[in-house]
Amino acid sequence: MPNIKSAIKRVLVNEKANAANTHAKSVMRSTVKKAEVAIATGADNAQELVLAASKALDKAASKGLIHKNAASRKKSRLAKKA
């Protein structure tokens, strides 16, 4: 642990941000996986799940969790599967 007050604060802020980013990225991955499974099984609500996954990808890209082109690529592949 650092001794300088500002460095201590940076460590705490970084831990908090890391936890939030990890959670948000996990939620995004889960939504995408749910959509892929729904498409594969031919579920009734597959289209709704694809829209939710698309929204989650856009949100992650806007927060800088993934690159905007990566989000676009994943959305495109999901739409193509659907």
PDB file of N, CA and C in Angstrom:
ATOM      1  N   MET A   1       0.851  -1.178   0.000  1.00  0.00           N
ATOM      2  CA  MET A   1       0.000   0.000   0.000  1.00  0.00           C
ATOM      3  C   MET A   1       0.899   1.245   0.000  1.00  0.00           C
ATOM      4  N   PRO A   2       0.569   2.219  -0.829  1.00  0.00           N
ATOM      5  CA  PRO A   2       1.384   3.438  -0.889  1.00  0.00           C
ATOM      6  C   PRO A   2       1.277   4.264   0.392  1.00  0.00           C
ATOM      7  N   ASN A   3       2.238   5.152   0.559  1.00  0.00           N
ATOM      8  CA  ASN A   3       2.243   6.034   1.725  1.00  0.00           C
ATOM      9  C   ASN A   3       1.634   7.395   1.421  1.00  0.00           C
ATOM     10  N   ILE A   4       1.720   7.822   0.179  1.00  0.00           N
ATOM     11  CA  ILE A   4       1.245   9.143  -0.203  1.00  0.00           C
ATOM     12  C   ILE A   4      -0.280   9.120  -0.323  1.00  0.00           C
ATOM     13  N   LYS A   5      -0.903  10.178   0.186  1.00  0.00           N
ATOM     14  CA  LYS A   5      -2.363  10.231   0.260  1.00  0.00           C
ATOM     15  C   LYS A   5      -3.020  10.096  -1.116  1.00  0.00           C
ATOM     16  N   SER A   6      -2.499  10.794  -2.103  1.00  0.00           N
ATOM     17  CA  SER A   6      -3.102  10.739  -3.436  1.00  0.00           C
ATOM     18  C   SER A   6      -2.930   9.357  -4.065  1.00  0.00           C
ATOM     19  N   ALA A   7      -1.805   8.710  -3.788  1.00  0.00           N
ATOM     20  CA  ALA A   7      -1.569   7.367  -4.319  1.00  0.00           C
ATOM     21  C   ALA A   7      -2.500   6.349  -3.654  1.00  0.00           C
ATOM     22  N   ILE A   8      -2.746   6.540  -2.372  1.00  0.00           N
ATOM     23  CA  ILE A   8      -3.685   5.664  -1.653  1.00  0.00           C
ATOM     24  C   ILE A   8      -5.070   5.791  -2.280  1.00  0.00           C
ATOM     25  N   LYS A   9      -5.475   7.051  -2.551  1.00  0.00           N
ATOM     26  CA  LYS A   9      -6.788   7.284  -3.149  1.00  0.00           C
ATOM     27  C   LYS A   9      -6.857   6.647  -4.536  1.00  0.00           C
ATOM     28  N   ARG A  10      -5.797   6.767  -5.328  1.00  0.00           N
ATOM     29  CA  ARG A  10      -5.781   6.180  -6.667  1.00  0.00           C
ATOM     30  C   ARG A  10      -5.984   4.664  -6.585  1.00  0.00           C
ATOM     31  N   VAL A  11      -5.343   4.014  -5.638  1.00  0.00           N
ATOM     32  CA  VAL A  11      -5.490   2.562  -5.475  1.00  0.00           C
ATOM     33  C   VAL A  11      -6.946   2.218  -5.185  1.00  0.00           C
ATOM     34  N   LEU A  12      -7.562   2.965  -4.263  1.00  0.00           N
ATOM     35  CA  LEU A  12      -8.948   2.693  -3.889  1.00  0.00           C
ATOM     36  C   LEU A  12      -9.898   2.952  -5.052  1.00  0.00           C
ATOM     37  N   VAL A  13      -9.685   4.056  -5.768  1.00  0.00           N
ATOM     38  CA  VAL A  13     -10.539   4.401  -6.903  1.00  0.00           C
ATOM     39  C   VAL A  13     -10.390   3.363  -8.009  1.00  0.00           C
ATOM     40  N   ASN A  14      -9.144   2.943  -8.257  1.00  0.00           N
ATOM     41  CA  ASN A  14      -8.907   1.934  -9.297  1.00  0.00           C
ATOM     42  C   ASN A  14      -9.564   0.601  -8.956  1.00  0.00           C
ATOM     43  N   GLU A  15      -9.524   0.215  -7.684  1.00  0.00           N
ATOM     44  CA  GLU A  15     -10.174  -1.036  -7.272  1.00  0.00           C
ATOM     45  C   GLU A  15     -11.683  -0.959  -7.505  1.00  0.00           C
ATOM     46  N   LYS A  16     -12.263   0.178  -7.151  1.00  0.00           N
ATOM     47  CA  LYS A  16     -13.703   0.369  -7.312  1.00  0.00           C
ATOM     48  C   LYS A  16     -14.093   0.341  -8.797  1.00  0.00           C
ATOM     49  N   ALA A  17     -13.320   1.034  -9.613  1.00  0.00           N
ATOM     50  CA  ALA A  17     -13.590   1.069 -11.053  1.00  0.00           C
ATOM     51  C   ALA A  17     -13.410  -0.307 -11.671  1.00  0.00           C
ATOM     52  N   ASN A  18     -12.387  -1.014 -11.230  1.00  0.00           N
ATOM     53  CA  ASN A  18     -12.128  -2.354 -11.744  1.00  0.00           C
ATOM     54  C   ASN A  18     -13.291  -3.285 -11.437  1.00  0.00           C
ATOM     55  N   ALA A  19     -13.824  -3.194 -10.230  1.00  0.00           N
ATOM     56  CA  ALA A  19     -14.955  -4.030  -9.843  1.00  0.00           C
ATOM     57  C   ALA A  19     -16.184  -3.703 -10.701  1.00  0.00           C
ATOM     58  N   ALA A  20     -16.427  -2.421 -10.923  1.00  0.00           N
ATOM     59  CA  ALA A  20     -17.584  -2.011 -11.728  1.00  0.00           C
ATOM     60  C   ALA A  20     -17.417  -2.467 -13.172  1.00  0.00           C
ATOM     61  N   ASN A  21     -16.216  -2.285 -13.728  1.00  0.00           N
ATOM     62  CA  ASN A  21     -15.968  -2.688 -15.110  1.00  0.00           C
ATOM     63  C   ASN A  21     -16.077  -4.196 -15.286  1.00  0.00           C
ATOM     64  N   THR A  22     -15.556  -4.947 -14.323  1.00  0.00           N
ATOM     65  CA  THR A  22     -15.630  -6.408 -14.384  1.00  0.00           C
ATOM     66  C   THR A  22     -17.077  -6.862 -14.378  1.00  0.00           C
ATOM     67  N   HIS A  23     -17.889  -6.255 -13.520  1.00  0.00           N
ATOM     68  CA  HIS A  23     -19.298  -6.621 -13.437  1.00  0.00           C
ATOM     69  C   HIS A  23     -20.020  -6.294 -14.736  1.00  0.00           C
ATOM     70  N   ALA A  24     -19.787  -5.095 -15.258  1.00  0.00           N
ATOM     71  CA  ALA A  24     -20.465  -4.670 -16.488  1.00  0.00           C
ATOM     72  C   ALA A  24     -20.083  -5.570 -17.664  1.00  0.00           C
ATOM     73  N   LYS A  25     -18.804  -5.940 -17.744  1.00  0.00           N
ATOM     74  CA  LYS A  25     -18.335  -6.799 -18.830  1.00  0.00           C
ATOM     75  C   LYS A  25     -18.940  -8.197 -18.700  1.00  0.00           C
ATOM     76  N   SER A  26     -19.071  -8.675 -17.467  1.00  0.00           N
ATOM     77  CA  SER A  26     -19.663  -9.981 -17.215  1.00  0.00           C
ATOM     78  C   SER A  26     -21.134 -10.000 -17.637  1.00  0.00           C
ATOM     79  N   VAL A  27     -21.852  -8.933 -17.293  1.00  0.00           N
ATOM     80  CA  VAL A  27     -23.262  -8.822 -17.670  1.00  0.00           C
ATOM     81  C   VAL A  27     -23.390  -8.831 -19.193  1.00  0.00           C
ATOM     82  N   MET A  28     -22.501  -8.092 -19.857  1.00  0.00           N
ATOM     83  CA  MET A  28     -22.522  -8.033 -21.322  1.00  0.00           C
ATOM     84  C   MET A  28     -22.301  -9.426 -21.912  1.00  0.00           C
ATOM     85  N   ARG A  29     -21.284 -10.132 -21.428  1.00  0.00           N
ATOM     86  CA  ARG A  29     -20.988 -11.477 -21.938  1.00  0.00           C
ATOM     87  C   ARG A  29     -22.169 -12.419 -21.711  1.00  0.00           C
ATOM     88  N   SER A  30     -22.801 -12.316 -20.547  1.00  0.00           N
ATOM     89  CA  SER A  30     -23.936 -13.180 -20.226  1.00  0.00           C
ATOM     90  C   SER A  30     -25.103 -12.939 -21.180  1.00  0.00           C
ATOM     91  N   THR A  31     -25.369 -11.660 -21.463  1.00  0.00           N
ATOM     92  CA  THR A  31     -26.499 -11.349 -22.358  1.00  0.00           C
ATOM     93  C   THR A  31     -26.227 -11.864 -23.755  1.00  0.00           C
ATOM     94  N   VAL A  32     -24.991 -11.725 -24.219  1.00  0.00           N
ATOM     95  CA  VAL A  32     -24.638 -12.209 -25.555  1.00  0.00           C
ATOM     96  C   VAL A  32     -24.774 -13.733 -25.605  1.00  0.00           C
ATOM     97  N   LYS A  33     -24.299 -14.390 -24.555  1.00  0.00           N
ATOM     98  CA  LYS A  33     -24.372 -15.856 -24.522  1.00  0.00           C
ATOM     99  C   LYS A  33     -25.823 -16.331 -24.489  1.00  0.00           C
ATOM    100  N   LYS A  34     -26.680 -15.641 -23.710  1.00  0.00           N
ATOM    101  CA  LYS A  34     -28.103 -16.006 -23.662  1.00  0.00           C
ATOM    102  C   LYS A  34     -28.734 -15.881 -25.043  1.00  0.00           C
ATOM    103  N   ALA A  35     -28.378 -14.816 -25.756  1.00  0.00           N
ATOM    104  CA  ALA A  35     -28.925 -14.606 -27.102  1.00  0.00           C
ATOM    105  C   ALA A  35     -28.456 -15.706 -28.046  1.00  0.00           C
ATOM    106  N   GLU A  36     -27.182 -16.067 -27.978  1.00  0.00           N
ATOM    107  CA  GLU A  36     -26.642 -17.118 -28.851  1.00  0.00           C
ATOM    108  C   GLU A  36     -27.316 -18.461 -28.576  1.00  0.00           C
ATOM    109  N   VAL A  37     -27.531 -18.765 -27.306  1.00  0.00           N
ATOM    110  CA  VAL A  37     -28.191 -20.020 -26.940  1.00  0.00           C
ATOM    111  C   VAL A  37     -29.635 -20.016 -27.436  1.00  0.00           C
ATOM    112  N   ALA A  38     -30.306 -18.890 -27.280  1.00  0.00           N
ATOM    113  CA  ALA A  38     -31.703 -18.779 -27.729  1.00  0.00           C
ATOM    114  C   ALA A  38     -31.794 -18.965 -29.242  1.00  0.00           C
ATOM    115  N   ILE A  39     -30.839 -18.419 -29.973  1.00  0.00           N
ATOM    116  CA  ILE A  39     -30.833 -18.574 -31.432  1.00  0.00           C
ATOM    117  C   ILE A  39     -30.592 -20.035 -31.799  1.00  0.00           C
ATOM    118  N   ALA A  40     -29.643 -20.656 -31.109  1.00  0.00           N
ATOM    119  CA  ALA A  40     -29.289 -22.046 -31.409  1.00  0.00           C
ATOM    120  C   ALA A  40     -30.448 -23.001 -31.134  1.00  0.00           C
ATOM    121  N   THR A  41     -31.200 -22.734 -30.048  1.00  0.00           N
ATOM    122  CA  THR A  41     -32.302 -23.620 -29.683  1.00  0.00           C
ATOM    123  C   THR A  41     -33.603 -23.242 -30.380  1.00  0.00           C
ATOM    124  N   GLY A  42     -33.619 -22.083 -31.025  1.00  0.00           N
ATOM    125  CA  GLY A  42     -34.834 -21.627 -31.708  1.00  0.00           C
ATOM    126  C   GLY A  42     -35.916 -21.178 -30.749  1.00  0.00           C
ATOM    127  N   ALA A  43     -35.507 -20.506 -29.683  1.00  0.00           N
ATOM    128  CA  ALA A  43     -36.461 -20.047 -28.676  1.00  0.00           C
ATOM    129  C   ALA A  43     -37.369 -18.951 -29.248  1.00  0.00           C
ATOM    130  N   ASP A  44     -38.531 -18.800 -28.611  1.00  0.00           N
ATOM    131  CA  ASP A  44     -39.508 -17.803 -29.066  1.00  0.00           C
ATOM    132  C   ASP A  44     -39.007 -16.374 -28.869  1.00  0.00           C
ATOM    133  N   ASN A  45     -38.304 -16.158 -27.769  1.00  0.00           N
ATOM    134  CA  ASN A  45     -37.870 -14.797 -27.432  1.00  0.00           C
ATOM    135  C   ASN A  45     -36.449 -14.501 -27.920  1.00  0.00           C
ATOM    136  N   ALA A  46     -35.992 -15.214 -28.920  1.00  0.00           N
ATOM    137  CA  ALA A  46     -34.618 -15.024 -29.416  1.00  0.00           C
ATOM    138  C   ALA A  46     -34.401 -13.601 -29.918  1.00  0.00           C
ATOM    139  N   GLN A  47     -35.381 -13.052 -30.618  1.00  0.00           N
ATOM    140  CA  GLN A  47     -35.226 -11.705 -31.176  1.00  0.00           C
ATOM    141  C   GLN A  47     -35.095 -10.662 -30.072  1.00  0.00           C
ATOM    142  N   GLU A  48     -35.867 -10.823 -28.998  1.00  0.00           N
ATOM    143  CA  GLU A  48     -35.773  -9.894 -27.870  1.00  0.00           C
ATOM    144  C   GLU A  48     -34.403  -9.976 -27.219  1.00  0.00           C
ATOM    145  N   LEU A  49     -33.889 -11.208 -27.082  1.00  0.00           N
ATOM    146  CA  LEU A  49     -32.580 -11.386 -26.459  1.00  0.00           C
ATOM    147  C   LEU A  49     -31.463 -10.818 -27.336  1.00  0.00           C
ATOM    148  N   VAL A  50     -31.629 -10.910 -28.647  1.00  0.00           N
ATOM    149  CA  VAL A  50     -30.635 -10.321 -29.560  1.00  0.00           C
ATOM    150  C   VAL A  50     -30.627  -8.799 -29.396  1.00  0.00           C
ATOM    151  N   LEU A  51     -31.809  -8.199 -29.272  1.00  0.00           N
ATOM    152  CA  LEU A  51     -31.880  -6.753 -29.056  1.00  0.00           C
ATOM    153  C   LEU A  51     -31.231  -6.354 -27.731  1.00  0.00           C
ATOM    154  N   ALA A  52     -31.474  -7.159 -26.690  1.00  0.00           N
ATOM    155  CA  ALA A  52     -30.878  -6.882 -25.385  1.00  0.00           C
ATOM    156  C   ALA A  52     -29.358  -6.999 -25.451  1.00  0.00           C
ATOM    157  N   ALA A  53     -28.873  -8.016 -26.170  1.00  0.00           N
ATOM    158  CA  ALA A  53     -27.426  -8.199 -26.318  1.00  0.00           C
ATOM    159  C   ALA A  53     -26.819  -7.040 -27.100  1.00  0.00           C
ATOM    160  N   SER A  54     -27.524  -6.595 -28.118  1.00  0.00           N
ATOM    161  CA  SER A  54     -27.055  -5.464 -28.921  1.00  0.00           C
ATOM    162  C   SER A  54     -26.950  -4.206 -28.057  1.00  0.00           C
ATOM    163  N   LYS A  55     -27.938  -4.002 -27.222  1.00  0.00           N
ATOM    164  CA  LYS A  55     -27.934  -2.850 -26.318  1.00  0.00           C
ATOM    165  C   LYS A  55     -26.771  -2.949 -25.325  1.00  0.00           C
ATOM    166  N   ALA A  56     -26.550  -4.155 -24.793  1.00  0.00           N
ATOM    167  CA  ALA A  56     -25.465  -4.359 -23.832  1.00  0.00           C
ATOM    168  C   ALA A  56     -24.106  -4.108 -24.486  1.00  0.00           C
ATOM    169  N   LEU A  57     -23.953  -4.542 -25.736  1.00  0.00           N
ATOM    170  CA  LEU A  57     -22.696  -4.319 -26.454  1.00  0.00           C
ATOM    171  C   LEU A  57     -22.458  -2.831 -26.694  1.00  0.00           C
ATOM    172  N   ASP A  58     -23.528  -2.116 -27.079  1.00  0.00           N
ATOM    173  CA  ASP A  58     -23.405  -0.676 -27.292  1.00  0.00           C
ATOM    174  C   ASP A  58     -23.020   0.042 -25.998  1.00  0.00           C
ATOM    175  N   LYS A  59     -23.631  -0.378 -24.907  1.00  0.00           N
ATOM    176  CA  LYS A  59     -23.361   0.239 -23.613  1.00  0.00           C
ATOM    177  C   LYS A  59     -21.908   0.004 -23.199  1.00  0.00           C
ATOM    178  N   ALA A  60     -21.427  -1.230 -23.408  1.00  0.00           N
ATOM    179  CA  ALA A  60     -20.044  -1.559 -23.062  1.00  0.00           C
ATOM    180  C   ALA A  60     -19.067  -0.757 -23.915  1.00  0.00           C
ATOM    181  N   ALA A  61     -19.407  -0.577 -25.188  1.00  0.00           N
ATOM    182  CA  ALA A  61     -18.537   0.190 -26.076  1.00  0.00           C
ATOM    183  C   ALA A  61     -18.511   1.662 -25.674  1.00  0.00           C
ATOM    184  N   SER A  62     -19.666   2.190 -25.256  1.00  0.00           N
ATOM    185  CA  SER A  62     -19.720   3.596 -24.872  1.00  0.00           C
ATOM    186  C   SER A  62     -18.942   3.850 -23.583  1.00  0.00           C
ATOM    187  N   LYS A  63     -18.867   2.848 -22.715  1.00  0.00           N
ATOM    188  CA  LYS A  63     -18.127   2.994 -21.465  1.00  0.00           C
ATOM    189  C   LYS A  63     -16.640   2.671 -21.638  1.00  0.00           C
ATOM    190  N   GLY A  64     -16.266   2.208 -22.838  1.00  0.00           N
ATOM    191  CA  GLY A  64     -14.861   1.904 -23.093  1.00  0.00           C
ATOM    192  C   GLY A  64     -14.434   0.529 -22.618  1.00  0.00           C
ATOM    193  N   LEU A  65     -15.391  -0.339 -22.327  1.00  0.00           N
ATOM    194  CA  LEU A  65     -15.038  -1.685 -21.881  1.00  0.00           C
ATOM    195  C   LEU A  65     -14.544  -2.542 -23.046  1.00  0.00           C
ATOM    196  N   ILE A  66     -15.161  -2.336 -24.211  1.00  0.00           N
ATOM    197  CA  ILE A  66     -14.685  -2.992 -25.426  1.00  0.00           C
ATOM    198  C   ILE A  66     -14.607  -1.932 -26.522  1.00  0.00           C
ATOM    199  N   HIS A  67     -13.832  -2.205 -27.534  1.00  0.00           N
ATOM    200  CA  HIS A  67     -13.675  -1.256 -28.636  1.00  0.00           C
ATOM    201  C   HIS A  67     -14.969  -1.182 -29.435  1.00  0.00           C
ATOM    202  N   LYS A  68     -15.255  -0.013 -29.994  1.00  0.00           N
ATOM    203  CA  LYS A  68     -16.521   0.163 -30.720  1.00  0.00           C
ATOM    204  C   LYS A  68     -16.600  -0.754 -31.936  1.00  0.00           C
ATOM    205  N   ASN A  69     -15.470  -1.008 -32.580  1.00  0.00           N
ATOM    206  CA  ASN A  69     -15.488  -1.914 -33.737  1.00  0.00           C
ATOM    207  C   ASN A  69     -15.733  -3.358 -33.298  1.00  0.00           C
ATOM    208  N   ALA A  70     -15.231  -3.732 -32.132  1.00  0.00           N
ATOM    209  CA  ALA A  70     -15.471  -5.077 -31.602  1.00  0.00           C
ATOM    210  C   ALA A  70     -16.954  -5.250 -31.293  1.00  0.00           C
ATOM    211  N   ALA A  71     -17.558  -4.212 -30.726  1.00  0.00           N
ATOM    212  CA  ALA A  71     -18.994  -4.260 -30.430  1.00  0.00           C
ATOM    213  C   ALA A  71     -19.788  -4.390 -31.716  1.00  0.00           C
ATOM    214  N   SER A  72     -19.407  -3.618 -32.704  1.00  0.00           N
ATOM    215  CA  SER A  72     -20.096  -3.653 -33.987  1.00  0.00           C
ATOM    216  C   SER A  72     -19.965  -5.029 -34.638  1.00  0.00           C
ATOM    217  N   ARG A  73     -18.781  -5.597 -34.567  1.00  0.00           N
ATOM    218  CA  ARG A  73     -18.534  -6.924 -35.138  1.00  0.00           C
ATOM    219  C   ARG A  73     -19.384  -7.993 -34.444  1.00  0.00           C
ATOM    220  N   LYS A  74     -19.430  -7.941 -33.122  1.00  0.00           N
ATOM    221  CA  LYS A  74     -20.216  -8.921 -32.367  1.00  0.00           C
ATOM    222  C   LYS A  74     -21.708  -8.785 -32.676  1.00  0.00           C
ATOM    223  N   LYS A  75     -22.191  -7.531 -32.780  1.00  0.00           N
ATOM    224  CA  LYS A  75     -23.594  -7.295 -33.111  1.00  0.00           C
ATOM    225  C   LYS A  75     -23.918  -7.839 -34.499  1.00  0.00           C
ATOM    226  N   SER A  76     -23.019  -7.618 -35.423  1.00  0.00           N
ATOM    227  CA  SER A  76     -23.214  -8.080 -36.795  1.00  0.00           C
ATOM    228  C   SER A  76     -23.298  -9.601 -36.846  1.00  0.00           C
ATOM    229  N   ARG A  77     -22.407 -10.260 -36.148  1.00  0.00           N
ATOM    230  CA  ARG A  77     -22.386 -11.732 -36.137  1.00  0.00           C
ATOM    231  C   ARG A  77     -23.645 -12.297 -35.483  1.00  0.00           C
ATOM    232  N   LEU A  78     -24.092 -11.629 -34.411  1.00  0.00           N
ATOM    233  CA  LEU A  78     -25.328 -12.054 -33.751  1.00  0.00           C
ATOM    234  C   LEU A  78     -26.522 -11.915 -34.693  1.00  0.00           C
ATOM    235  N   ALA A  79     -26.591 -10.786 -35.378  1.00  0.00           N
ATOM    236  CA  ALA A  79     -27.701 -10.540 -36.300  1.00  0.00           C
ATOM    237  C   ALA A  79     -27.690 -11.551 -37.437  1.00  0.00           C
ATOM    238  N   LYS A  80     -26.500 -11.884 -37.900  1.00  0.00           N
ATOM    239  CA  LYS A  80     -26.380 -12.845 -38.992  1.00  0.00           C
ATOM    240  C   LYS A  80     -26.863 -14.239 -38.549  1.00  0.00           C
ATOM    241  N   LYS A  81     -26.529 -14.602 -37.304  1.00  0.00           N
ATOM    242  CA  LYS A  81     -26.988 -15.894 -36.768  1.00  0.00           C
ATOM    243  C   LYS A  81     -28.507 -15.918 -36.627  1.00  0.00           C
ATOM    244  N   ALA A  82     -29.060 -14.774 -36.208  1.00  0.00           N
ATOM    245  CA  ALA A  82     -30.510 -14.690 -35.989  1.00  0.00           C
ATOM    246  C   ALA A  82     -31.228 -14.683 -37.317  1.00  0.00           C
TER     247      ALA A  82
END
